PDB file of C-alpha atoms in Angstrom:
ATOM      1  CA  MET A   1       1.048   3.208 -12.969  1.00  0.00           C
ATOM      2  CA  LEU A   2       3.250   4.979 -11.207  1.00  0.00           C
ATOM      3  CA  LEU A   3       5.061   4.857  -7.831  1.00  0.00           C
ATOM      4  CA  THR A   4       8.150   4.876  -5.598  1.00  0.00           C
ATOM      5  CA  LEU A   5       9.209   3.877  -2.879  1.00  0.00           C
ATOM      6  CA  ASP A   6      11.161   5.360  -0.442  1.00  0.00           C
ATOM      7  CA  LEU A   7      14.182   3.770   0.374  1.00  0.00           C
ATOM      8  CA  ASN A   8      14.650   4.985   3.743  1.00  0.00           C
ATOM      9  CA  ASP A   9      11.943   4.229   4.972  1.00  0.00           C
ATOM     10  CA  ALA A  10      11.305   1.214   7.218  1.00  0.00           C
ATOM     11  CA  ARG A  11       8.499  -0.693   6.355  1.00  0.00           C
ATOM     12  CA  PRO A  12       9.350  -4.130   4.529  1.00  0.00           C
ATOM     13  CA  LEU A  13       9.255  -2.575   0.196  1.00  0.00           C
ATOM     14  CA  HIS A  14       5.889  -5.817  -0.175  1.00  0.00           C
ATOM     15  CA  GLU A  15       4.789  -3.172   2.051  1.00  0.00           C
ATOM     16  CA  GLN A  16       5.388   0.235   0.685  1.00  0.00           C
ATOM     17  CA  VAL A  17       4.000  -1.456  -2.850  1.00  0.00           C
ATOM     18  CA  ALA A  18       1.092  -2.473  -1.045  1.00  0.00           C
ATOM     19  CA  GLY A  19       0.528   0.831   0.683  1.00  0.00           C
ATOM     20  CA  ALA A  20       1.095   2.868  -2.691  1.00  0.00           C
ATOM     21  CA  ILE A  21      -1.136   0.951  -5.585  1.00  0.00           C
ATOM     22  CA  ARG A  22      -3.997   0.777  -1.889  1.00  0.00           C
ATOM     23  CA  ARG A  23      -3.378   5.003  -2.669  1.00  0.00           C
ATOM     24  CA  ALA A  24      -2.985   4.543  -6.419  1.00  0.00           C
ATOM     25  CA  LEU A  25      -6.961   2.532  -6.143  1.00  0.00           C
ATOM     26  CA  GLY A  26      -8.532   4.940  -3.941  1.00  0.00           C
ATOM     27  CA  GLU A  27      -7.351   7.839  -5.822  1.00  0.00           C
ATOM     28  CA  GLY A  28      -9.351   6.480  -8.420  1.00  0.00           C
ATOM     29  CA  THR A  29      -6.294   5.647 -11.243  1.00  0.00           C
ATOM     30  CA  TYR A  30      -7.693   2.591 -11.358  1.00  0.00           C
ATOM     31  CA  ALA A  31     -11.068   1.524 -11.635  1.00  0.00           C
ATOM     32  CA  PRO A  32     -12.962  -2.248 -10.649  1.00  0.00           C
ATOM     33  CA  GLY A  33     -11.758  -3.715 -13.874  1.00  0.00           C
ATOM     34  CA  ASP A  34      -9.023  -2.374 -15.121  1.00  0.00           C
ATOM     35  CA  ARG A  35      -5.691  -4.470 -15.151  1.00  0.00           C
ATOM     36  CA  LEU A  36      -2.781  -3.295 -13.749  1.00  0.00           C
ATOM     37  CA  PRO A  37       0.932  -3.558 -15.506  1.00  0.00           C
ATOM     38  CA  PRO A  38       2.241  -7.488 -15.156  1.00  0.00           C
ATOM     39  CA  ALA A  39       4.075  -8.179 -11.275  1.00  0.00           C
ATOM     40  CA  ARG A  40       7.821  -8.767 -13.790  1.00  0.00           C
ATOM     41  CA  ASP A  41       7.044  -4.640 -15.270  1.00  0.00           C
ATOM     42  CA  LEU A  42       6.231  -2.999 -11.703  1.00  0.00           C
ATOM     43  CA  ALA A  43       9.301  -4.659 -10.476  1.00  0.00           C
ATOM     44  CA  GLU A  44      11.830  -3.361 -13.224  1.00  0.00           C
ATOM     45  CA  ALA A  45      10.252  -0.154 -13.298  1.00  0.00           C
ATOM     46  CA  LEU A  46      10.257  -0.364  -9.483  1.00  0.00           C
ATOM     47  CA  GLY A  47      14.561  -1.407  -9.232  1.00  0.00           C
ATOM     48  CA  ILE A  48      13.082  -4.233  -6.739  1.00  0.00           C
ATOM     49  CA  ASN A  49      12.330  -8.624  -6.813  1.00  0.00           C
ATOM     50  CA  PRO A  50       9.542  -9.628  -8.662  1.00  0.00           C
ATOM     51  CA  ASN A  51       8.678 -12.055  -6.031  1.00  0.00           C
ATOM     52  CA  THR A  52       8.353  -9.008  -3.585  1.00  0.00           C
ATOM     53  CA  VAL A  53       6.035  -6.887  -6.257  1.00  0.00           C
ATOM     54  CA  LEU A  54       3.902 -10.388  -5.912  1.00  0.00           C
ATOM     55  CA  ARG A  55       3.385 -10.760  -2.141  1.00  0.00           C
ATOM     56  CA  ALA A  56       2.457  -7.410  -2.573  1.00  0.00           C
ATOM     57  CA  LEU A  57      -0.241  -8.020  -4.811  1.00  0.00           C
ATOM     58  CA  ARG A  58      -1.062 -11.164  -3.596  1.00  0.00           C
ATOM     59  CA  ASP A  59      -1.839  -9.177   0.332  1.00  0.00           C
ATOM     60  CA  LEU A  60      -4.581  -7.134  -2.318  1.00  0.00           C
ATOM     61  CA  ARG A  61      -5.952  -9.715  -3.186  1.00  0.00           C
ATOM     62  CA  ASP A  62      -6.027 -11.183   0.312  1.00  0.00           C
ATOM     63  CA  GLU A  63      -8.049  -7.868   1.160  1.00  0.00           C
ATOM     64  CA  GLY A  64     -10.342  -8.210  -1.810  1.00  0.00           C
ATOM     65  CA  LEU A  65      -8.813  -4.977  -3.781  1.00  0.00           C
ATOM     66  CA  LEU A  66      -7.453  -7.241  -6.665  1.00  0.00           C
ATOM     67  CA  GLU A  67      -8.275 -10.328  -8.462  1.00  0.00           C
ATOM     68  CA  PHE A  68      -5.877 -13.037 -10.349  1.00  0.00           C
ATOM     69  CA  ARG A  69      -7.210 -14.393 -13.466  1.00  0.00           C
ATOM     70  CA  ARG A  70      -4.926 -16.892 -15.008  1.00  0.00           C
ATOM     71  CA  GLY A  71      -3.585 -15.576 -18.592  1.00  0.00           C
ATOM     72  CA  ARG A  72      -5.867 -11.808 -17.642  1.00  0.00           C
ATOM     73  CA  GLY A  73      -3.277 -10.221 -14.855  1.00  0.00           C
ATOM     74  CA  VAL A  74      -3.792  -9.146 -12.135  1.00  0.00           C
ATOM     75  CA  SER A  75      -6.751  -7.018 -12.498  1.00  0.00           C
ATOM     76  CA  VAL A  76      -8.695  -4.789 -10.281  1.00  0.00           C
ATOM     77  CA  ALA A  77     -11.892  -6.312  -8.250  1.00  0.00           C
ATOM     78  CA  GLY A  78     -13.212  -2.616  -5.925  1.00  0.00           C
ATOM     79  CA  ARG A  79     -12.016   0.538  -4.975  1.00  0.00           C
ATOM     80  CA  ALA A  80     -10.507   0.559  -1.965  1.00  0.00           C
ATOM     81  CA  ASP A  81     -13.003   2.359   0.255  1.00  0.00           C
ATOM     82  CA  GLY A  82     -12.347   5.277   2.699  1.00  0.00           C
ATOM     83  CA  ARG A  83     -11.160   2.869   5.102  1.00  0.00           C
ATOM     84  CA  ALA A  84      -8.480   0.487   3.819  1.00  0.00           C
ATOM     85  CA  LEU A  85      -7.085   4.704   2.726  1.00  0.00           C
ATOM     86  CA  LEU A  86      -7.123   5.842   6.463  1.00  0.00           C
ATOM     87  CA  LEU A  87      -5.905   2.920   7.758  1.00  0.00           C
ATOM     88  CA  GLN A  88      -2.809   2.912   5.175  1.00  0.00           C
ATOM     89  CA  ARG A  89      -2.444   7.054   5.795  1.00  0.00           C
ATOM     90  CA  ALA A  90      -2.972   6.381   9.887  1.00  0.00           C
ATOM     91  CA  ARG A  91      -0.711   3.286   9.556  1.00  0.00           C
ATOM     92  CA  GLU A  92       2.471   5.194   8.313  1.00  0.00           C
ATOM     93  CA  LEU A  93       1.840   8.011   9.946  1.00  0.00           C
ATOM     94  CA  LEU A  94       2.190   6.007  12.990  1.00  0.00           C
ATOM     95  CA  GLU A  95       5.726   4.909  11.915  1.00  0.00           C
ATOM     96  CA  GLU A  96       6.469   8.801  11.533  1.00  0.00           C
ATOM     97  CA  ALA A  97       5.386   9.611  14.891  1.00  0.00           C
ATOM     98  CA  THR A  98       8.086   6.424  15.990  1.00  0.00           C
ATOM     99  CA  ARG A  99      10.565   8.225  14.060  1.00  0.00           C
ATOM    100  CA  LEU A 100      10.597  11.039  15.545  1.00  0.00           C
ATOM    101  CA  GLY A 101       9.996   9.433  18.634  1.00  0.00           C
ATOM    102  CA  TYR A 102       6.076   9.966  20.017  1.00  0.00           C
ATOM    103  CA  ARG A 103       4.856   6.790  20.672  1.00  0.00           C
ATOM    104  CA  ARG A 104       0.965   5.181  20.252  1.00  0.00           C
ATOM    105  CA  GLU A 105      -0.218   7.066  23.159  1.00  0.00           C
ATOM    106  CA  ASP A 106       1.212  10.463  22.084  1.00  0.00           C
ATOM    107  CA  LEU A 107      -0.149  10.400  18.473  1.00  0.00           C
ATOM    108  CA  ILE A 108      -3.620   9.471  20.747  1.00  0.00           C
ATOM    109  CA  THR A 109      -3.850  12.150  22.211  1.00  0.00           C
ATOM    110  CA  MET A 110      -2.243  14.723  19.428  1.00  0.00           C
ATOM    111  CA  LEU A 111      -5.132  13.855  17.656  1.00  0.00           C
ATOM    112  CA  GLU A 112      -7.330  14.372  20.475  1.00  0.00           C
ATOM    113  CA  GLU A 113      -6.858  17.503  20.662  1.00  0.00           C
ATOM    114  CA  LEU A 114      -7.284  18.271  17.104  1.00  0.00           C
ATOM    115  CA  PRO A 115     -10.871  20.445  16.477  1.00  0.00           C
TER     116      PRO A 115
END
């Protein structure tokens, strides 16, 4: 699994990790039943604390996207539905708009003006 984090992003690292995994699931990189690499391996590849990765994995488990099985690791429970993927992208868009000085209402107006 190739994940990247943006260290300039203001979001907490566990949210960035969860978002990256959510996107990978939504894009079909992993199918239901596939096992994810161990949290320790992901943390090492990303250069972050394993507890940060575990927090992201727990969040995704709570969303119903991942399953934890003793002795079998973490596997994909189901593919991220379109709504979950769109919500993740909407959060990212809102954060970017905020960084650029726009308010939520400004962004909503822009979206309403789209054809």
